[in-house]
mmCIF file of C-alpha atoms and ligand atoms in Angstrom:
data_model
loop_
_atom_site.group_PDB
_atom_site.id
_atom_site.type_symbol
_atom_site.label_atom_id
_atom_site.label_comp_id
_atom_site.label_asym_id
_atom_site.label_seq_id
_atom_site.Cartn_x
_atom_site.Cartn_y
_atom_site.Cartn_z
ATOM 1 C CA MET A 1 0.289 -0.129 -0.001
ATOM 2 C CA ALA A 2 1.169 3.578 -0.587
ATOM 3 C CA ASP A 3 2.404 5.774 1.878
ATOM 4 C CA PRO A 4 -0.134 8.080 3.497
ATOM 5 C CA ILE A 5 -0.735 11.601 2.520
ATOM 6 C CA ASN A 6 -1.147 14.722 4.578
ATOM 7 C CA VAL A 7 -4.800 15.966 3.750
ATOM 8 C CA VAL A 8 -5.553 19.369 5.478
ATOM 9 C CA VAL A 9 -8.866 20.524 6.332
ATOM 10 C CA THR A 10 -9.435 23.794 7.700
ATOM 11 C CA GLY A 11 -12.998 24.812 9.410
ATOM 12 C CA ALA A 12 -12.569 21.156 10.836
ATOM 13 C CA ALA A 13 -14.980 21.663 13.641
ATOM 14 C CA GLY A 14 -17.888 23.033 11.129
ATOM 15 C CA GLN A 15 -20.757 21.513 9.337
ATOM 16 C CA ILE A 16 -19.325 20.871 5.888
ATOM 17 C CA ALA A 17 -16.118 19.568 7.400
ATOM 18 C CA TYR A 18 -18.528 16.929 9.227
ATOM 19 C CA SER A 19 -19.698 15.516 6.064
ATOM 20 C CA LEU A 20 -16.472 15.560 4.112
ATOM 21 C CA LEU A 21 -14.168 13.977 6.711
ATOM 22 C CA TYR A 22 -16.190 10.814 6.567
ATOM 23 C CA GLN A 23 -15.437 10.664 2.876
ATOM 24 C CA LEU A 24 -11.735 11.216 3.392
ATOM 25 C CA ALA A 25 -11.563 8.609 5.916
ATOM 26 C CA ALA A 26 -13.501 5.853 3.871
ATOM 27 C CA GLY A 27 -11.532 6.661 0.695
ATOM 28 C CA SER A 28 -14.073 7.879 -1.355
ATOM 29 C CA VAL A 29 -12.056 11.045 -2.347
ATOM 30 C CA PHE A 30 -8.382 9.617 -2.894
ATOM 31 C CA GLY A 31 -9.088 6.055 -3.402
ATOM 32 C CA PRO A 32 -9.367 2.898 -1.518
ATOM 33 C CA GLU A 33 -5.601 2.134 -1.801
ATOM 34 C CA GLN A 34 -4.326 5.359 -0.233
ATOM 35 C CA PRO A 35 -4.144 5.984 3.445
ATOM 36 C CA ILE A 36 -4.230 9.450 4.660
ATOM 37 C CA ASN A 37 -3.185 11.370 7.793
ATOM 38 C CA LEU A 38 -5.889 14.098 8.516
ATOM 39 C CA ARG A 39 -4.401 17.715 9.334
ATOM 40 C CA LEU A 40 -7.468 19.343 11.141
ATOM 41 C CA LEU A 41 -7.503 23.089 11.452
ATOM 42 C CA ASP A 42 -9.593 25.484 13.297
ATOM 43 C CA ILE A 43 -9.473 28.633 15.385
ATOM 44 C CA LYS A 44 -8.639 28.270 19.247
ATOM 45 C CA PRO A 45 -12.282 28.531 20.549
ATOM 46 C CA MET A 46 -13.303 25.579 18.299
ATOM 47 C CA MET A 47 -10.445 23.080 19.846
ATOM 48 C CA ASP A 48 -12.768 21.567 22.375
ATOM 49 C CA VAL A 49 -15.613 20.595 19.288
ATOM 50 C CA LEU A 50 -12.858 19.540 17.400
ATOM 51 C CA GLN A 51 -11.571 16.992 20.182
ATOM 52 C CA GLY A 52 -15.123 15.572 19.733
ATOM 53 C CA VAL A 53 -14.832 15.207 16.032
ATOM 54 C CA VAL A 54 -11.533 13.644 16.347
ATOM 55 C CA MET A 55 -13.193 10.902 18.721
ATOM 56 C CA GLU A 56 -15.637 10.168 16.152
ATOM 57 C CA LEU A 57 -13.071 9.657 13.403
ATOM 58 C CA GLU A 58 -11.205 7.231 15.677
ATOM 59 C CA ASP A 59 -14.334 5.290 16.322
ATOM 60 C CA LEU A 60 -14.948 4.925 12.468
ATOM 61 C CA ALA A 61 -12.291 2.399 12.906
ATOM 62 C CA LEU A 62 -11.462 2.730 9.048
ATOM 63 C CA PRO A 63 -8.199 1.178 7.943
ATOM 64 C CA LEU A 64 -7.292 4.114 5.570
ATOM 65 C CA LEU A 65 -7.268 6.769 8.354
ATOM 66 C CA ARG A 66 -3.868 7.066 10.219
ATOM 67 C CA ASP A 67 -2.718 9.827 11.916
ATOM 68 C CA VAL A 68 -5.375 12.374 12.949
ATOM 69 C CA LEU A 69 -4.120 15.809 14.251
ATOM 70 C CA PRO A 70 -6.238 18.611 15.509
ATOM 71 C CA THR A 71 -4.594 21.910 15.653
ATOM 72 C CA ALA A 72 -5.013 25.902 15.666
ATOM 73 C CA ASP A 73 -1.644 26.405 14.122
ATOM 74 C CA ALA A 74 -1.856 26.998 10.444
ATOM 75 C CA GLY A 75 2.345 25.790 10.274
ATOM 76 C CA VAL A 76 1.320 22.618 12.051
ATOM 77 C CA ALA A 77 -1.566 21.789 9.876
ATOM 78 C CA PHE A 78 0.000 22.484 6.300
ATOM 79 C CA LYS A 79 3.409 20.825 6.781
ATOM 80 C CA ASP A 80 3.999 18.553 3.866
ATOM 81 C CA ALA A 81 0.494 18.710 3.076
ATOM 82 C CA ALA A 82 -0.492 17.010 -0.299
ATOM 83 C CA ALA A 83 -3.974 18.191 -0.823
ATOM 84 C CA ALA A 84 -6.051 21.034 1.455
ATOM 85 C CA PHE A 85 -9.744 21.643 1.616
ATOM 86 C CA LEU A 86 -9.830 25.261 2.839
ATOM 87 C CA VAL A 87 -13.550 25.382 4.518
ATOM 88 C CA GLY A 88 -13.132 27.709 7.289
ATOM 89 C CA ALA A 89 -14.095 31.019 6.651
ATOM 90 C CA MET A 90 -15.452 34.067 8.420
ATOM 91 C CA PRO A 91 -19.329 33.814 8.422
ATOM 92 C CA ARG A 92 -21.568 36.397 7.116
ATOM 93 C CA LYS A 93 -23.201 37.894 10.331
ATOM 94 C CA GLN A 94 -26.354 40.036 10.357
ATOM 95 C CA GLY A 95 -25.649 43.695 9.835
ATOM 96 C CA MET A 96 -21.758 43.149 8.648
ATOM 97 C CA GLU A 97 -20.765 45.300 6.012
ATOM 98 C CA ARG A 98 -19.630 43.342 2.816
ATOM 99 C CA LYS A 99 -16.159 45.063 3.083
ATOM 100 C CA ASP A 100 -15.653 43.769 6.762
ATOM 101 C CA LEU A 101 -16.437 40.583 5.774
ATOM 102 C CA LEU A 102 -13.908 40.538 2.798
ATOM 103 C CA ALA A 103 -11.598 42.128 5.022
ATOM 104 C CA ALA A 104 -11.582 39.177 7.563
ATOM 105 C CA ASN A 105 -11.341 36.562 5.191
ATOM 106 C CA VAL A 106 -8.385 38.243 3.365
ATOM 107 C CA LYS A 107 -6.657 38.117 6.499
ATOM 108 C CA ILE A 108 -7.458 34.262 6.900
ATOM 109 C CA PHE A 109 -6.539 33.579 3.543
ATOM 110 C CA LYS A 110 -3.275 35.715 3.621
ATOM 111 C CA ASP A 111 -2.011 33.600 6.630
ATOM 112 C CA GLN A 112 -3.078 30.580 5.127
ATOM 113 C CA GLY A 113 -1.273 31.185 1.883
ATOM 114 C CA GLU A 114 1.968 32.301 3.888
ATOM 115 C CA ALA A 115 1.866 28.948 5.797
ATOM 116 C CA LEU A 116 1.237 27.015 2.503
ATOM 117 C CA GLU A 117 4.075 28.627 1.334
ATOM 118 C CA LYS A 118 6.405 27.738 4.032
ATOM 119 C CA PHE A 119 5.232 24.330 4.988
ATOM 120 C CA ALA A 120 3.308 22.468 2.316
ATOM 121 C CA ARG A 121 4.569 20.198 -0.807
ATOM 122 C CA LYS A 122 4.909 22.371 -3.675
ATOM 123 C CA ASP A 123 2.904 19.894 -5.777
ATOM 124 C CA ILE A 124 -0.200 20.587 -3.133
ATOM 125 C CA LYS A 125 -3.562 20.854 -4.473
ATOM 126 C CA VAL A 126 -5.779 23.274 -2.905
ATOM 127 C CA LEU A 127 -9.534 23.685 -2.867
ATOM 128 C CA VAL A 128 -11.086 26.446 -1.578
ATOM 129 C CA VAL A 129 -14.782 26.120 -0.297
ATOM 130 C CA GLY A 130 -15.095 28.890 2.128
ATOM 131 C CA ASN A 131 -16.787 32.207 0.933
ATOM 132 C CA PRO A 132 -16.098 34.350 -1.020
ATOM 133 C CA ALA A 133 -14.069 31.225 -2.246
ATOM 134 C CA ASN A 134 -12.893 32.425 -5.851
ATOM 135 C CA THR A 135 -11.327 35.631 -4.318
ATOM 136 C CA ASN A 136 -10.226 33.882 -1.329
ATOM 137 C CA ALA A 137 -8.345 31.235 -3.522
ATOM 138 C CA LEU A 138 -6.770 34.312 -5.474
ATOM 139 C CA ILE A 139 -5.404 35.696 -1.890
ATOM 140 C CA CYS A 140 -4.324 32.498 -0.741
ATOM 141 C CA SER A 141 -2.345 31.680 -4.091
ATOM 142 C CA HIS A 142 -0.800 35.249 -3.980
ATOM 143 C CA TYR A 143 0.897 34.586 -0.645
ATOM 144 C CA ALA A 144 2.445 31.151 -1.686
ATOM 145 C CA PRO A 145 3.922 32.185 -4.890
ATOM 146 C CA SER A 146 6.366 29.136 -5.037
ATOM 147 C CA ILE A 147 3.318 26.981 -5.485
ATOM 148 C CA PRO A 148 1.952 26.857 -9.057
ATOM 149 C CA LYS A 149 -1.188 29.091 -9.389
ATOM 150 C CA GLU A 150 -2.849 26.125 -11.210
ATOM 151 C CA ASN A 151 -2.774 24.225 -7.859
ATOM 152 C CA PHE A 152 -5.381 26.794 -6.160
ATOM 153 C CA THR A 153 -9.075 26.379 -7.028
ATOM 154 C CA ALA A 154 -12.419 27.207 -5.579
ATOM 155 C CA MET A 155 -15.416 24.967 -5.705
ATOM 156 C CA THR A 156 -18.385 25.541 -7.978
ATOM 157 C CA ARG A 157 -18.932 22.092 -8.368
ATOM 158 C CA LEU A 158 -21.778 21.915 -6.262
ATOM 159 C CA ASP A 159 -23.945 24.102 -8.918
ATOM 160 C CA GLN A 160 -22.840 21.518 -11.047
ATOM 161 C CA ASN A 161 -24.335 18.790 -9.162
ATOM 162 C CA ARG A 162 -27.706 20.736 -8.532
ATOM 163 C CA ALA A 163 -28.007 21.745 -12.374
ATOM 164 C CA GLN A 164 -27.671 17.825 -13.148
ATOM 165 C CA ALA A 165 -30.189 16.841 -10.219
ATOM 166 C CA ALA A 166 -32.700 19.507 -11.572
ATOM 167 C CA LEU A 167 -32.481 18.638 -15.299
ATOM 168 C CA ALA A 168 -32.671 14.677 -14.027
ATOM 169 C CA SER A 169 -36.107 15.683 -12.495
ATOM 170 C CA ARG A 170 -37.268 17.677 -15.431
ATOM 171 C CA LEU A 171 -36.574 14.814 -17.847
ATOM 172 C CA GLY A 172 -37.643 12.215 -15.545
ATOM 173 C CA VAL A 173 -34.404 9.961 -15.668
ATOM 174 C CA GLN A 174 -31.841 9.159 -12.955
ATOM 175 C CA TYR A 175 -28.874 11.031 -13.871
ATOM 176 C CA PRO A 176 -28.192 13.320 -16.872
ATOM 177 C CA ASP A 177 -25.031 14.562 -17.432
ATOM 178 C CA ALA A 178 -25.352 18.457 -17.616
ATOM 179 C CA ALA A 179 -21.550 18.907 -17.952
ATOM 180 C CA HIS A 180 -22.115 17.255 -21.815
ATOM 181 C CA ALA A 181 -25.428 18.369 -21.664
ATOM 182 C CA VAL A 182 -26.330 14.851 -22.522
ATOM 183 C CA ALA A 183 -28.969 12.433 -20.650
ATOM 184 C CA ASP A 184 -29.482 8.762 -21.511
ATOM 185 C CA LEU A 185 -33.418 8.516 -22.019
ATOM 186 C CA PRO A 186 -35.214 5.346 -21.453
ATOM 187 C CA GLY A 187 -35.680 3.991 -24.977
ATOM 188 C CA LYS A 188 -34.099 6.943 -26.909
ATOM 189 C CA GLY A 189 -30.606 6.379 -25.915
ATOM 190 C CA SER A 190 -28.115 9.394 -25.265
ATOM 191 C CA LEU A 191 -29.564 12.720 -26.485
ATOM 192 C CA LYS A 192 -28.638 16.420 -25.914
ATOM 193 C CA VAL A 193 -30.348 18.056 -23.044
ATOM 194 C CA SER A 194 -30.978 21.138 -25.067
ATOM 195 C CA SER A 195 -32.898 19.518 -27.980
ATOM 196 C CA THR A 196 -34.848 17.333 -25.356
ATOM 197 C CA VAL A 197 -35.680 20.059 -22.829
ATOM 198 C CA ASN A 198 -36.473 21.979 -26.035
ATOM 199 C CA ASP A 199 -37.588 25.041 -23.996
ATOM 200 C CA ASN A 200 -35.353 28.009 -23.696
ATOM 201 C CA ALA A 201 -37.920 29.913 -21.645
ATOM 202 C CA TRP A 202 -37.638 27.193 -18.909
ATOM 203 C CA LEU A 203 -33.666 26.687 -19.494
ATOM 204 C CA ASN A 204 -32.988 30.497 -19.105
ATOM 205 C CA GLY A 205 -35.481 31.091 -16.609
ATOM 206 C CA GLU A 206 -36.883 28.724 -13.874
ATOM 207 C CA PHE A 207 -33.990 26.271 -14.072
ATOM 208 C CA LEU A 208 -31.520 28.855 -13.665
ATOM 209 C CA GLU A 209 -33.544 30.566 -10.641
ATOM 210 C CA THR A 210 -34.015 27.065 -9.075
ATOM 211 C CA ILE A 211 -29.706 26.508 -9.092
ATOM 212 C CA GLN A 212 -29.402 30.224 -8.082
ATOM 213 C CA LYS A 213 -31.845 29.980 -4.991
ATOM 214 C CA ARG A 214 -30.995 26.603 -4.018
ATOM 215 C CA GLY A 215 -28.941 27.226 -1.292
ATOM 216 C CA ALA A 216 -31.365 29.578 0.259
ATOM 217 C CA ALA A 217 -34.202 26.887 -0.104
ATOM 218 C CA VAL A 218 -32.140 24.515 2.000
ATOM 219 C CA ILE A 219 -31.574 27.128 4.570
ATOM 220 C CA ALA A 220 -35.318 28.033 4.471
ATOM 221 C CA ALA A 221 -36.121 24.053 5.066
ATOM 222 C CA ARG A 222 -33.298 22.942 7.315
ATOM 223 C CA LYS A 223 -32.897 26.394 9.326
ATOM 224 C CA MET A 224 -28.946 25.486 8.382
ATOM 225 C CA SER A 225 -27.009 26.020 5.286
ATOM 226 C CA SER A 226 -26.419 23.076 2.879
ATOM 227 C CA ALA A 227 -23.433 20.939 4.406
ATOM 228 C CA MET A 228 -23.804 17.451 3.144
ATOM 229 C CA SER A 229 -24.150 18.398 -0.416
ATOM 230 C CA ALA A 230 -21.630 20.820 -0.249
ATOM 231 C CA ALA A 231 -19.223 18.456 1.308
ATOM 232 C CA LYS A 232 -20.023 15.792 -1.534
ATOM 233 C CA ALA A 233 -19.421 18.417 -4.341
ATOM 234 C CA ALA A 234 -15.861 18.972 -2.374
ATOM 235 C CA GLY A 235 -15.326 15.403 -2.588
ATOM 236 C CA ASP A 236 -16.409 15.252 -6.051
ATOM 237 C CA HIS A 237 -14.174 18.059 -6.938
ATOM 238 C CA MET A 238 -10.532 16.754 -5.341
ATOM 239 C CA ARG A 239 -11.214 13.267 -6.495
ATOM 240 C CA ASP A 240 -11.878 14.587 -10.307
ATOM 241 C CA TRP A 241 -8.531 16.512 -10.015
ATOM 242 C CA TRP A 242 -6.625 13.410 -8.394
ATOM 243 C CA PHE A 243 -7.769 10.766 -10.600
ATOM 244 C CA GLY A 244 -8.502 12.524 -13.749
ATOM 245 C CA THR A 245 -12.034 12.804 -15.749
ATOM 246 C CA LYS A 246 -13.673 10.124 -17.816
ATOM 247 C CA PRO A 247 -13.127 10.353 -21.807
ATOM 248 C CA GLY A 248 -15.485 13.083 -23.043
ATOM 249 C CA GLN A 249 -16.542 14.094 -19.199
ATOM 250 C CA TRP A 250 -16.218 17.650 -18.390
ATOM 251 C CA VAL A 251 -16.409 18.953 -14.490
ATOM 252 C CA SER A 252 -16.657 22.361 -13.325
ATOM 253 C CA MET A 253 -13.791 24.155 -11.173
ATOM 254 C CA GLY A 254 -12.997 27.534 -10.284
ATOM 255 C CA VAL A 255 -9.749 27.910 -11.599
ATOM 256 C CA VAL A 256 -7.233 31.209 -12.278
ATOM 257 C CA SER A 257 -8.451 32.454 -15.589
ATOM 258 C CA ASP A 258 -6.283 32.385 -18.578
ATOM 259 C CA GLY A 259 -8.402 34.935 -20.764
ATOM 260 C CA SER A 260 -10.525 32.032 -22.144
ATOM 261 C CA TYR A 261 -14.173 33.203 -23.410
ATOM 262 C CA GLY A 262 -13.152 36.713 -22.935
ATOM 263 C CA ILE A 263 -13.140 36.236 -19.017
ATOM 264 C CA PRO A 264 -10.590 38.797 -17.356
ATOM 265 C CA LYS A 265 -7.209 37.117 -16.635
ATOM 266 C CA ASP A 266 -6.297 36.681 -13.085
ATOM 267 C CA VAL A 267 -9.560 36.331 -11.382
ATOM 268 C CA VAL A 268 -10.699 32.892 -10.220
ATOM 269 C CA PHE A 269 -13.801 31.719 -12.412
ATOM 270 C CA SER A 270 -15.731 28.534 -13.028
ATOM 271 C CA PHE A 271 -14.819 26.993 -16.120
ATOM 272 C CA PRO A 272 -15.713 23.315 -17.503
ATOM 273 C CA VAL A 273 -12.606 21.280 -17.357
ATOM 274 C CA THR A 274 -11.143 18.022 -18.234
ATOM 275 C CA ILE A 275 -8.220 16.636 -16.376
ATOM 276 C CA LYS A 276 -5.342 14.177 -16.871
ATOM 277 C CA ASP A 277 -2.293 13.605 -14.860
ATOM 278 C CA LYS A 278 -3.780 15.956 -12.014
ATOM 279 C CA LYS A 279 -3.847 18.906 -14.463
ATOM 280 C CA PHE A 280 -6.852 20.658 -15.845
ATOM 281 C CA GLU A 281 -7.427 22.214 -19.073
ATOM 282 C CA ILE A 282 -9.989 24.408 -19.703
ATOM 283 C CA VAL A 283 -12.379 23.315 -22.388
ATOM 284 C CA GLN A 284 -12.169 25.347 -25.536
ATOM 285 C CA GLY A 285 -14.346 26.437 -28.358
ATOM 286 C CA LEU A 286 -17.968 26.148 -26.633
ATOM 287 C CA GLU A 287 -20.379 28.489 -28.224
ATOM 288 C CA ILE A 288 -21.706 31.045 -25.936
ATOM 289 C CA SER A 289 -25.101 32.256 -26.165
ATOM 290 C CA ASP A 290 -26.019 36.384 -25.718
ATOM 291 C CA PHE A 291 -27.937 35.047 -22.886
ATOM 292 C CA ALA A 292 -24.788 33.417 -21.512
ATOM 293 C CA ARG A 293 -22.448 36.034 -22.305
ATOM 294 C CA SER A 294 -24.273 38.618 -20.279
ATOM 295 C CA LYS A 295 -24.458 36.624 -17.224
ATOM 296 C CA LEU A 296 -20.574 35.532 -17.679
ATOM 297 C CA ASP A 297 -19.769 39.601 -18.019
ATOM 298 C CA ILE A 298 -21.986 40.095 -14.975
ATOM 299 C CA THR A 299 -19.999 37.433 -12.722
ATOM 300 C CA ALA A 300 -16.665 38.667 -14.058
ATOM 301 C CA LYS A 301 -17.248 42.402 -13.263
ATOM 302 C CA GLU A 302 -18.334 41.165 -10.025
ATOM 303 C CA LEU A 303 -15.153 39.301 -9.118
ATOM 304 C CA GLU A 304 -13.125 42.052 -10.524
ATOM 305 C CA GLU A 305 -14.552 44.402 -8.050
ATOM 306 C CA GLU A 306 -14.004 41.874 -5.262
ATOM 307 C CA ARG A 307 -10.370 41.638 -6.108
ATOM 308 C CA ALA A 308 -9.834 45.135 -6.236
ATOM 309 C CA GLU A 309 -11.638 45.498 -2.741
ATOM 310 C CA ALA A 310 -9.079 42.662 -1.590
ATOM 311 C CA HIS A 311 -6.125 44.668 -2.803
ATOM 312 C CA GLN A 312 -7.311 47.474 -1.169
ATOM 313 C CA VAL A 313 -7.606 45.570 2.237
ATOM 314 C CA LEU A 314 -4.094 44.546 2.053
ATOM 315 C CA MET A 315 -2.601 47.420 0.468
ATOM 316 C CA PRO A 316 -4.890 50.432 1.730
HETATM 317 P P1 LIG B 401 -19.538 25.605 7.222
HETATM 318 O O1 LIG B 401 -19.156 24.685 7.208
HETATM 319 O O2 LIG B 401 -21.313 25.494 7.118
HETATM 320 O O3 LIG B 401 -19.416 26.464 6.224
HETATM 321 C C1 LIG B 401 -17.951 26.911 5.768
HETATM 322 C C2 LIG B 401 -17.796 27.907 4.551
HETATM 323 O O4 LIG B 401 -18.123 27.048 3.454
HETATM 324 C C3 LIG B 401 -18.431 28.955 4.842
HETATM 325 O O5 LIG B 401 -17.570 30.157 4.150
HETATM 326 C C4 LIG B 401 -19.514 28.798 3.785
HETATM 327 O O6 LIG B 401 -20.087 30.114 2.979
HETATM 328 C C5 LIG B 401 -18.821 28.017 2.692
HETATM 329 N N1 LIG B 401 -19.790 27.375 1.708
HETATM 330 C C6 LIG B 401 -19.485 27.163 0.312
HETATM 331 N N2 LIG B 401 -20.616 26.406 -0.258
HETATM 332 C C7 LIG B 401 -21.318 26.268 0.584
HETATM 333 C C8 LIG B 401 -22.588 25.649 0.658
HETATM 334 N N3 LIG B 401 -23.088 25.141 -0.759
HETATM 335 N N4 LIG B 401 -23.484 25.565 1.712
HETATM 336 C C9 LIG B 401 -22.995 26.045 2.603
HETATM 337 N N5 LIG B 401 -21.749 26.784 2.952
HETATM 338 C C10 LIG B 401 -20.871 26.796 1.779
HETATM 339 O O7 LIG B 401 -19.876 26.630 8.348
HETATM 340 P P2 LIG B 401 -19.770 26.338 10.064
HETATM 341 O O8 LIG B 401 -19.955 27.848 10.488
HETATM 342 O O9 LIG B 401 -20.315 24.920 10.234
HETATM 343 O O10 LIG B 401 -18.163 25.975 10.157
HETATM 344 C C11 LIG B 401 -17.046 27.040 9.889
HETATM 345 C C12 LIG B 401 -16.053 26.526 10.779
HETATM 346 O O11 LIG B 401 -14.767 27.114 9.978
HETATM 347 C C13 LIG B 401 -16.150 26.875 12.366
HETATM 348 O O12 LIG B 401 -15.658 25.550 12.906
HETATM 349 C C14 LIG B 401 -15.299 28.186 12.292
HETATM 350 O O13 LIG B 401 -14.520 28.043 13.689
HETATM 351 C C15 LIG B 401 -13.952 27.569 11.147
HETATM 352 N N6 LIG B 401 -13.326 28.551 10.887
HETATM 353 C C16 LIG B 401 -11.803 28.325 10.625
HETATM 354 C C17 LIG B 401 -10.901 28.918 10.367
HETATM 355 C C18 LIG B 401 -9.487 28.667 10.720
HETATM 356 O O14 LIG B 401 -9.410 27.480 10.065
HETATM 357 N N7 LIG B 401 -8.449 29.572 10.166
HETATM 358 C C19 LIG B 401 -11.202 30.620 10.101
HETATM 359 C C20 LIG B 401 -12.625 30.874 9.967
HETATM 360 C C21 LIG B 401 -13.672 30.014 10.679
HETATM 361 P P3 LIG B 401 -21.278 30.827 3.575
HETATM 362 O O15 LIG B 401 -20.717 31.680 4.745
HETATM 363 O O16 LIG B 401 -21.491 32.065 2.630
HETATM 364 O O17 LIG B 401 -22.172 30.027 4.053
#
């Protein structure tokens, strides 16, 4: 069996981590042949809670899980790390101004970037989940200049998973692949989702809104935010990055833009990617409708503004 790898989870006492840690320990992300050491980072006031999580991890009695280390010290957590899930972030509190929230997160991800730079493996794969994930990933990468910027990504996979589920429900099938926009329909074989749904008003209206408002709908029902599905999406993202995509499969990842599709360079943006040998490539040549273009431009502008605000916090 392979030597164990060190895997970091920050915000390890939180609810997303609670679902994510089981997937990691069970081998669903790095595979059934890869033992792991878990490095669990959280803030000092959460150390008692984190101890409870450590007890539960022990009680799983899973053979792939080797050493488990809870800590509030980023330098300890990131030592020799091969993969990191950066889940912990300052939560939005009522009455908090956007710029205060951003300032708190800039500080967290600057510190973690510096710790990554000093202590982690240079080939570490970093997935940022904590919001605002795209900008947090950019800041983290900035403070870890000796680690390639391609090694920093942000989670956008939950929206892809949600979209697949919503299309499946509309088409009455179990699991359409929205990434290829192809669905296997009983008796009809593989068909393009766009031609099968054939209802632009639905695709551009109700469908889009359902995905956009899904997080709020879960909070309204559960009185807590989506954690199980967010953790599953984080696991999916890292597993595909680690093992690669299947032939013909695309997945959504927030990656540093290279200017593809007219997206400004150096913002972390969600692109469809294929992955081979732990390296992703942005899928090129897709046709962008006017409707999609307008949505992409709005998001790009928001991310550029957020990047400028983050710079202001760092260099007032
Ligand atoms: P969660 O585990 O529910 O969420 C953690 C982060 O993930 C939040 O930023 C949240 O964003 C984000 N997120 C991204 N996608 C989703 C999604 N689909 N649904 C819900 N959240 C999503 O938060 P908890 O409060 O339970 O736990 C956070 C933990 O992080 C706490 O234990 C806290 O102490 C810790 N923390 C650790 C730090 C560190 O390690 N240095 C720094 C700061 C906090 P959003 O806010 O938009 O919901």
